[in-house]
C-alpha positions as a Markdown table, in Angstrom:
| # | Residue | x | y | z |
|---|---|---|---|---|
| 1 | Met | 17.1 | 12.2 | -0.7 |
| 2 | Phe | 16.0 | 14.6 | 2.3 |
| 3 | Arg | 14.1 | 11.8 | 4.5 |
| 4 | Thr | 14.4 | 8.6 | 6.0 |
| 5 | Glu | 11.7 | 6.4 | 4.5 |
| 6 | Leu | 10.2 | 3.7 | 6.3 |
| 7 | Asn | 8.9 | 0.0 | 4.6 |
| 8 | Pro | 7.3 | -2.1 | 7.2 |
| 9 | Lys | 8.1 | -5.3 | 6.4 |
| 10 | Pro | 4.8 | -7.5 | 4.5 |
| 11 | Ser | 2.9 | -9.2 | 7.9 |
| 12 | Ser | 2.2 | -12.9 | 7.3 |
| 13 | His | -1.6 | -12.0 | 8.6 |
| 14 | Lys | -2.9 | -10.3 | 5.9 |
| 15 | Ile | -6.8 | -9.0 | 6.2 |
| 16 | Gln | -9.1 | -10.2 | 3.7 |
| 17 | Leu | -12.8 | -8.0 | 3.3 |
| 18 | Ser | -14.3 | -10.7 | 4.9 |
| 19 | Asn | -12.5 | -10.3 | 8.1 |
| 20 | Pro | -14.1 | -8.8 | 11.1 |
| 21 | Leu | -12.3 | -6.0 | 12.5 |
| 22 | Ile | -12.4 | -4.1 | 15.8 |
| 23 | Ser | -10.4 | -0.7 | 16.4 |
| 24 | Ile | -10.2 | 0.6 | 19.6 |
| 25 | Gly | -8.3 | 3.1 | 21.7 |
| 26 | Ser | -6.7 | 6.3 | 20.6 |
| 27 | Cys | -7.2 | 9.0 | 17.6 |
| 28 | Phe | -6.0 | 6.5 | 15.5 |
| 29 | Ala | -8.4 | 3.8 | 16.1 |
| 30 | Asp | -10.7 | 6.1 | 14.6 |
| 31 | Asn | -8.7 | 7.4 | 11.1 |
| 32 | Ile | -8.1 | 3.7 | 10.7 |
| 33 | Gly | -11.5 | 2.7 | 11.4 |
| 34 | Lys | -13.1 | 5.1 | 9.2 |
| 35 | Lys | -10.6 | 4.2 | 6.4 |
| 36 | Leu | -11.7 | 0.8 | 6.4 |
| 37 | Ser | -15.3 | 1.3 | 7.2 |
| 38 | Gln | -15.2 | 4.1 | 3.5 |
| 39 | His | -13.0 | 0.9 | 2.3 |
| 40 | Lys | -16.0 | -1.5 | 3.1 |
| 41 | Phe | -14.3 | -3.9 | 5.8 |
| 42 | Lys | -16.8 | -5.1 | 8.3 |
| 43 | Val | -14.9 | -3.0 | 11.2 |
| 44 | Glu | -16.2 | -1.9 | 14.6 |
| 45 | Tyr | -14.3 | 1.2 | 15.5 |
| 46 | Asn | -14.3 | 2.8 | 19.3 |
| 47 | Pro | -17.4 | 1.4 | 20.5 |
| 48 | Phe | -16.7 | 3.5 | 23.5 |
| 49 | Gly | -15.7 | 6.6 | 22.1 |
| 50 | Ile | -12.0 | 7.6 | 22.0 |
| 51 | Ile | -10.0 | 5.9 | 25.0 |
| 52 | Phe | -6.0 | 7.0 | 25.6 |
| 53 | Asn | -5.1 | 4.4 | 28.1 |
| 54 | Pro | -4.2 | 0.6 | 27.4 |
| 55 | Leu | -6.0 | -0.6 | 30.6 |
| 56 | Ser | -9.5 | 1.3 | 29.9 |
| 57 | Ile | -9.0 | 0.1 | 26.2 |
| 58 | Phe | -8.3 | -3.8 | 28.0 |
| 59 | Glu | -11.6 | -3.5 | 30.3 |
| 60 | Leu | -13.3 | -2.4 | 28.0 |
| 61 | Ile | -13.3 | -5.6 | 25.5 |
| 62 | Glu | -13.1 | -7.8 | 28.6 |
| 63 | Met | -15.9 | -6.6 | 29.7 |
| 64 | Ala | -17.7 | -6.9 | 26.2 |
| 65 | Leu | -16.4 | -10.8 | 26.4 |
| 66 | Asp | -17.6 | -11.3 | 29.6 |
| 67 | Glu | -21.0 | -9.2 | 28.7 |
| 68 | Thr | -20.8 | -7.5 | 32.2 |
| 69 | Arg | -21.8 | -4.1 | 33.5 |
| 70 | Leu | -19.5 | -0.9 | 34.3 |
| 71 | Pro | -19.6 | -0.6 | 37.5 |
| 72 | Glu | -22.6 | 1.6 | 39.4 |
| 73 | Asp | -19.8 | 4.0 | 40.8 |
| 74 | Ser | -18.5 | 4.8 | 37.4 |
| 75 | Tyr | -22.3 | 6.9 | 36.7 |
| 76 | Leu | -21.9 | 10.4 | 37.6 |
| 77 | Val | -24.0 | 13.8 | 36.6 |
| 78 | Arg | -22.5 | 16.9 | 35.1 |
| 79 | Asp | -24.6 | 19.5 | 34.5 |
| 80 | Gly | -27.9 | 17.8 | 33.9 |
| 81 | Ile | -26.0 | 14.9 | 31.6 |
| 82 | His | -25.0 | 11.4 | 32.8 |
| 83 | Leu | -22.0 | 10.2 | 32.0 |
| 84 | Asn | -19.4 | 7.4 | 32.5 |
| 85 | Tyr | -16.3 | 7.5 | 34.1 |
| 86 | Lys | -15.1 | 4.7 | 32.1 |
| 87 | Val | -16.3 | 5.5 | 28.4 |
| 88 | His | -15.9 | 8.7 | 26.2 |
| 89 | Ser | -18.5 | 12.1 | 27.0 |
| 90 | Glu | -19.8 | 10.6 | 23.1 |
| 91 | Leu | -21.2 | 8.2 | 25.4 |
| 92 | Tyr | -24.0 | 9.9 | 27.7 |
| 93 | Gly | -27.8 | 10.2 | 28.6 |
| 94 | Lys | -30.5 | 12.4 | 30.3 |
| 95 | Ser | -30.9 | 9.8 | 32.7 |
| 96 | Lys | -28.9 | 6.8 | 34.2 |
| 97 | Glu | -31.3 | 4.1 | 32.1 |
| 98 | Gln | -30.6 | 5.7 | 29.0 |
| 99 | Leu | -26.7 | 5.7 | 29.3 |
| 100 | Glu | -26.7 | 2.5 | 30.2 |
| 101 | Ser | -28.9 | 0.9 | 27.9 |
| 102 | His | -26.5 | 3.0 | 25.1 |
| 103 | Ile | -23.1 | 1.9 | 26.8 |
| 104 | Asn | -24.9 | -2.1 | 26.8 |
| 105 | Arg | -26.0 | -1.7 | 23.1 |
| 106 | Gln | -21.8 | -0.3 | 22.0 |
| 107 | Arg | -20.8 | -3.4 | 24.3 |
| 108 | Asn | -22.9 | -6.1 | 22.5 |
| 109 | Arg | -21.9 | -5.2 | 19.4 |
| 110 | Leu | -18.6 | -5.4 | 20.0 |
| 111 | Thr | -19.3 | -8.9 | 22.0 |
| 112 | Lys | -20.6 | -9.9 | 18.6 |
| 113 | Val | -17.6 | -9.4 | 16.3 |
| 114 | Leu | -15.2 | -10.8 | 19.6 |
| 115 | Lys | -16.9 | -14.3 | 18.6 |
| 116 | Lys | -15.8 | -14.2 | 15.6 |
| 117 | Pro | -12.6 | -14.8 | 13.7 |
| 118 | Thr | -11.8 | -11.3 | 14.4 |
| 119 | Thr | -8.4 | -8.7 | 14.4 |
| 120 | Ile | -8.5 | -6.6 | 16.9 |
| 121 | Ile | -6.2 | -3.0 | 16.3 |
| 122 | Val | -5.1 | -1.9 | 19.1 |
| 123 | Thr | -4.0 | 2.4 | 19.5 |
| 124 | Leu | -2.4 | 3.6 | 23.0 |
| 125 | Gly | -2.2 | 6.4 | 23.6 |
| 126 | Thr | -0.8 | 7.6 | 26.7 |
| 127 | Ala | 0.7 | 5.5 | 29.8 |
| 128 | Trp | -0.4 | 8.8 | 31.9 |
| 129 | Val | -3.5 | 7.4 | 34.2 |
| 130 | Tyr | -5.8 | 9.0 | 36.5 |
| 131 | Glu | -8.1 | 7.1 | 39.7 |
| 132 | Glu | -9.9 | 8.0 | 41.5 |
| 133 | Lys | -9.1 | 8.5 | 44.8 |
| 134 | Lys | -12.2 | 7.7 | 46.5 |
| 135 | Thr | -12.8 | 4.4 | 45.3 |
| 136 | Gln | -8.9 | 3.9 | 43.4 |
| 137 | Met | -11.0 | 3.2 | 40.2 |
| 138 | Leu | -9.9 | 3.8 | 37.2 |
| 139 | Val | -11.1 | 6.0 | 34.7 |
| 140 | Ala | -11.0 | 6.1 | 30.6 |
| 141 | Asn | -12.3 | 9.8 | 30.9 |
| 142 | Cys | -12.6 | 12.4 | 33.7 |
| 143 | His | -15.5 | 14.5 | 32.1 |
| 144 | Lys | -13.8 | 17.4 | 33.5 |
| 145 | Thr | -14.0 | 16.3 | 37.5 |
| 146 | Pro | -11.8 | 18.6 | 39.3 |
| 147 | Ala | -8.2 | 17.1 | 39.2 |
| 148 | Ser | -7.6 | 17.1 | 42.8 |
| 149 | Gln | -10.4 | 14.2 | 42.3 |
| 150 | Phe | -7.6 | 11.9 | 41.2 |
| 151 | Asn | -4.4 | 10.4 | 41.2 |
| 152 | Lys | -2.1 | 10.6 | 38.4 |
| 153 | Arg | 0.1 | 7.6 | 37.6 |
| 154 | Leu | 2.9 | 6.6 | 34.7 |
| 155 | Leu | 1.9 | 3.0 | 34.2 |
| 156 | Ser | 4.9 | 0.8 | 33.3 |
| 157 | Ser | 5.5 | -1.4 | 30.6 |
| 158 | Glu | 5.1 | -4.6 | 32.2 |
| 159 | Glu | 2.1 | -3.6 | 33.8 |
| 160 | Ile | 0.8 | -2.9 | 30.4 |
| 161 | Ser | 2.1 | -5.9 | 28.6 |
| 162 | Ser | 1.4 | -8.2 | 31.4 |
| 163 | Ala | -2.4 | -6.5 | 31.4 |
| 164 | Phe | -3.0 | -7.4 | 27.7 |
| 165 | Met | -1.1 | -11.1 | 27.8 |
| 166 | Leu | -3.7 | -11.9 | 29.9 |
| 167 | Leu | -6.7 | -10.0 | 28.6 |
| 168 | Lys | -5.0 | -12.4 | 25.5 |
| 169 | Glu | -6.2 | -14.7 | 27.4 |
| 170 | Gln | -9.3 | -15.0 | 28.5 |
| 171 | Leu | -9.7 | -13.6 | 24.3 |
| 172 | His | -7.9 | -16.7 | 23.1 |
| 173 | Thr | -10.0 | -19.1 | 25.9 |
| 174 | Gln | -13.3 | -18.4 | 24.3 |
| 175 | Asn | -11.6 | -17.7 | 20.6 |
| 176 | Pro | -8.3 | -19.0 | 19.7 |
| 177 | Glu | -8.9 | -17.7 | 16.5 |
| 178 | Leu | -8.1 | -13.5 | 17.6 |
| 179 | Lys | -5.6 | -11.9 | 15.6 |
| 180 | Phe | -3.9 | -8.7 | 17.5 |
| 181 | Ile | -2.4 | -5.6 | 15.4 |
| 182 | Leu | -0.3 | -2.9 | 18.6 |
| 183 | Thr | -0.2 | 0.4 | 17.4 |
| 184 | Val | 1.1 | 3.6 | 19.5 |
| 185 | Ser | -1.1 | 6.8 | 19.1 |
| 186 | Pro | 1.2 | 9.2 | 16.8 |
| 187 | Ile | -0.7 | 12.2 | 18.3 |
| 188 | Arg | 1.2 | 13.8 | 21.1 |
| 189 | His | -0.2 | 14.7 | 24.6 |
| 190 | Val | 0.9 | 18.5 | 25.6 |
| 191 | Lys | -1.7 | 18.9 | 28.5 |
| 192 | Asp | 1.4 | 15.9 | 29.9 |
| 193 | Thr | 4.2 | 18.7 | 28.4 |
| 194 | Leu | 6.5 | 17.4 | 25.3 |
| 195 | Glu | 8.7 | 16.3 | 27.8 |
| 196 | Leu | 5.9 | 13.2 | 29.8 |
| 197 | Asn | 4.7 | 12.8 | 26.7 |
| 198 | Met | 7.6 | 11.1 | 25.5 |
| 199 | Val | 8.3 | 9.5 | 29.0 |
| 200 | Ser | 4.7 | 8.2 | 28.6 |
| 201 | Lys | 5.0 | 7.0 | 24.2 |
| 202 | Ser | 8.3 | 5.4 | 25.2 |
| 203 | Ile | 6.7 | 3.5 | 27.7 |
| 204 | Leu | 3.8 | 2.6 | 25.2 |
| 205 | Arg | 6.3 | 1.5 | 23.0 |
| 206 | Leu | 8.7 | -0.3 | 24.8 |
| 207 | Ala | 5.0 | -2.1 | 25.7 |
| 208 | Cys | 4.3 | -2.9 | 22.9 |
| 209 | His | 8.0 | -4.5 | 21.7 |
| 210 | Gln | 7.5 | -6.6 | 25.0 |
| 211 | Ile | 4.5 | -7.8 | 23.4 |
| 212 | Ser | 4.6 | -8.4 | 19.9 |
| 213 | Thr | 8.2 | -9.3 | 20.2 |
| 214 | Tyr | 7.0 | -12.6 | 22.7 |
| 215 | Ala | 3.4 | -13.5 | 20.8 |
| 216 | Asp | 3.3 | -15.2 | 17.2 |
| 217 | Asp | -0.3 | -13.6 | 17.0 |
| 218 | Val | 0.6 | -10.0 | 17.7 |
| 219 | Asp | 1.9 | -7.4 | 15.4 |
| 220 | Tyr | 3.5 | -3.9 | 15.9 |
| 221 | Phe | 2.7 | -1.6 | 13.0 |
| 222 | Pro | 4.3 | 1.2 | 13.5 |
| 223 | Ala | 1.9 | 4.2 | 12.9 |
| 224 | Tyr | 3.6 | 6.4 | 15.6 |
| 225 | Glu | 7.2 | 6.1 | 14.0 |
| 226 | Leu | 5.9 | 6.6 | 10.3 |
| 227 | Leu | 4.4 | 10.2 | 11.5 |
| 228 | Met | 7.4 | 11.3 | 13.9 |
| 229 | Asp | 10.1 | 9.9 | 12.2 |
| 230 | Asp | 9.4 | 9.2 | 8.1 |
| 231 | Leu | 7.2 | 12.4 | 7.7 |
| 232 | Arg | 8.8 | 13.8 | 10.5 |
| 233 | Asp | 7.6 | 17.7 | 9.8 |
| 234 | Tyr | 4.8 | 20.3 | 10.9 |
| 235 | Arg | 3.0 | 20.0 | 6.6 |
| 236 | Phe | 1.8 | 16.5 | 7.7 |
| 237 | Tyr | -0.5 | 18.3 | 11.1 |
| 238 | Glu | -3.2 | 19.9 | 11.7 |
| 239 | Lys | -3.4 | 23.7 | 12.5 |
| 240 | Asp | -3.6 | 22.4 | 16.6 |
| 241 | Met | 0.2 | 20.7 | 15.2 |
| 242 | Leu | -0.4 | 18.0 | 17.3 |
| 243 | His | -2.9 | 15.9 | 14.8 |
| 244 | Pro | -2.2 | 14.0 | 11.3 |
| 245 | Asn | -3.4 | 15.8 | 8.0 |
| 246 | Gln | -5.1 | 14.2 | 5.5 |
| 247 | Leu | -1.3 | 14.5 | 3.7 |
| 248 | Ala | -0.3 | 12.5 | 6.7 |
| 249 | Gln | -3.2 | 9.4 | 6.9 |
| 250 | Glu | -2.8 | 9.5 | 3.7 |
| 251 | Tyr | 0.6 | 8.5 | 4.1 |
| 252 | Ile | 0.2 | 6.4 | 6.7 |
| 253 | Trp | -3.1 | 4.3 | 5.1 |
| 254 | Gly | -0.9 | 3.4 | 2.4 |
| 255 | Lys | 2.1 | 1.9 | 4.4 |
| 256 | Phe | -0.8 | 0.1 | 6.2 |
| 257 | Met | -2.5 | -1.1 | 2.8 |
| 258 | Asp | 0.9 | -2.6 | 1.7 |
| 259 | Val | 2.0 | -4.8 | 5.4 |
| 260 | Tyr | -1.6 | -6.2 | 5.5 |
| 261 | Phe | -3.8 | -6.2 | 2.4 |
| 262 | Asp | -2.6 | -8.8 | -0.7 |
| 263 | Lys | -2.3 | -7.7 | -4.6 |
| 264 | Glu | -6.6 | -9.0 | -4.6 |
| 265 | Thr | -7.4 | -6.0 | -1.4 |
| 266 | Lys | -5.2 | -3.2 | -3.0 |
| 267 | Ala | -7.1 | -4.2 | -6.6 |
| 268 | Phe | -10.5 | -4.0 | -4.9 |
| 269 | Ile | -9.7 | -1.2 | -2.7 |
| 270 | Lys | -7.8 | 0.7 | -5.7 |
| 271 | Asn | -11.9 | -0.2 | -7.9 |
| 272 | Trp | -13.8 | 0.4 | -5.8 |
| 273 | Gly | -11.8 | 3.8 | -4.2 |
| 274 | Glu | -12.7 | 5.2 | -8.3 |
| 275 | Ile | -16.8 | 4.3 | -7.7 |
| 276 | Arg | -16.6 | 6.6 | -4.7 |
| 277 | Ser | -15.2 | 9.1 | -6.6 |
| 278 | Ala | -17.6 | 8.5 | -9.4 |
| 279 | Met | -20.3 | 8.5 | -7.1 |
| 280 | Lys | -18.5 | 11.9 | -5.3 |
| 281 | His | -19.0 | 13.9 | -8.8 |
| 282 | Lys | -22.0 | 16.5 | -9.0 |
| 283 | Ala | -23.4 | 16.7 | -12.5 |
| 284 | Phe | -24.4 | 19.8 | -13.9 |
| 285 | His | -27.4 | 18.6 | -16.1 |
| 286 | Pro | -28.2 | 15.5 | -14.6 |
| 287 | Glu | -30.8 | 14.5 | -17.0 |
| 288 | Ser | -28.2 | 14.9 | -19.7 |
| 289 | Asp | -27.7 | 11.5 | -22.4 |
| 290 | Ala | -23.7 | 11.6 | -21.1 |
| 291 | His | -24.3 | 11.4 | -17.1 |
| 292 | Gln | -27.3 | 9.0 | -17.2 |
| 293 | Lys | -25.1 | 6.7 | -19.5 |
| 294 | Phe | -22.2 | 7.3 | -17.1 |
| 295 | Leu | -24.7 | 6.3 | -13.9 |
| 296 | Gln | -25.4 | 2.9 | -16.0 |
| 297 | Lys | -21.9 | 1.9 | -16.2 |
| 298 | Thr | -20.9 | 2.7 | -11.8 |
| 299 | Ile | -24.5 | 1.3 | -11.6 |
| 300 | Glu | -23.0 | -1.9 | -13.0 |
| 301 | Lys | -19.9 | -1.6 | -11.6 |
| 302 | Leu | -21.5 | -1.7 | -8.5 |
| 303 | Glu | -23.4 | -4.5 | -9.5 |
| 304 | Gln | -20.2 | -6.4 | -10.5 |
| 305 | Leu | -19.0 | -5.8 | -6.5 |
| 306 | Lys | -22.1 | -7.4 | -4.9 |
| 307 | Gly | -20.6 | -11.5 | -4.3 |
| 308 | Leu | -18.2 | -8.8 | -2.6 |
| 309 | Val | -19.1 | -6.6 | 0.0 |
| 310 | Lys | -22.6 | -5.1 | 0.1 |
| 311 | Val | -23.8 | -1.9 | -1.9 |
| 312 | Asp | -27.2 | -2.1 | -1.6 |
| 313 | Lys | -27.6 | 1.5 | 0.0 |
| 314 | Glu | -25.1 | 3.0 | -3.3 |
| 315 | Leu | -27.3 | 1.3 | -6.2 |
| 316 | Val | -30.5 | 2.8 | -4.4 |
| 317 | Lys | -29.0 | 6.2 | -4.4 |
| 318 | Leu | -28.3 | 6.0 | -7.8 |
| 319 | Arg | -30.7 | 4.8 | -9.1 |
| 320 | Lys | -33.1 | 7.3 | -7.9 |
| 321 | Gln | -31.1 | 9.8 | -10.1 |
| 322 | Leu | -31.4 | 7.6 | -13.2 |
| 323 | Ile | -34.3 | 9.0 | -15.7 |
| 324 | Gly | -37.2 | 6.8 | -17.4 |
């Protein structure tokens, strides 16, 4: 045995294909969101782009809950592009009105899901936050504004825990069926230095522990520990030595399945994986009898899933390849 394998206990809160999901926060929120989407789960992930700090994540969820707008002074113009300090730069516009409209559409998508019996997966990236000096406004993204215009400070675990519990209370007032999964992103923020990144991650981990210990409807999923303590090797990283590579992502996804999916859901994922692989197959002779039979067989498999998930797009794509 050359490693210490981490096997998280299966959760009593199982995620079904029919359950609406939200994945929001740091880069790992994108990773898990894309995986869920690929496997036909109904998931909204990072509607405002990647958001690293807990308070900004909570603020955006609260905005969606209350259906409010971002403050006027959070908008800025950088090199002719309109941006907002509260969201990622992937949300931008040629005018303030265009950007505001885009943000509000994303907000409305999140609002819609929050009204359903949803599981919210929140991935915390850093405990370091930036506040604009002039307005004392917390920002999610500095958008290359000079650092001299911001104060940088470290959140405490109590500050994060209190903010989350307040948000949870507000959410449950409108939808008591909401469940939560907290996780800490395993991606290190080396711009803060490795030493201070570790301080930041420890605060996030402590906050998650405090929350999940106190609240029965909040789980903690150990994505951070799986990469840092279980895999624990640079062969599981991308070339930047910071982001988990495909092998690591698949490993963590497998552990996530073990914790949150029942046998039926796992069976569907296996079946769907085979269908996805079949659909990616490129035939040398698409008009051959063998390939046409292969298409028909794959279509039949998709037809059997119509009661579980939406497969209309896949069926259209395959039927276009049929001859005669």
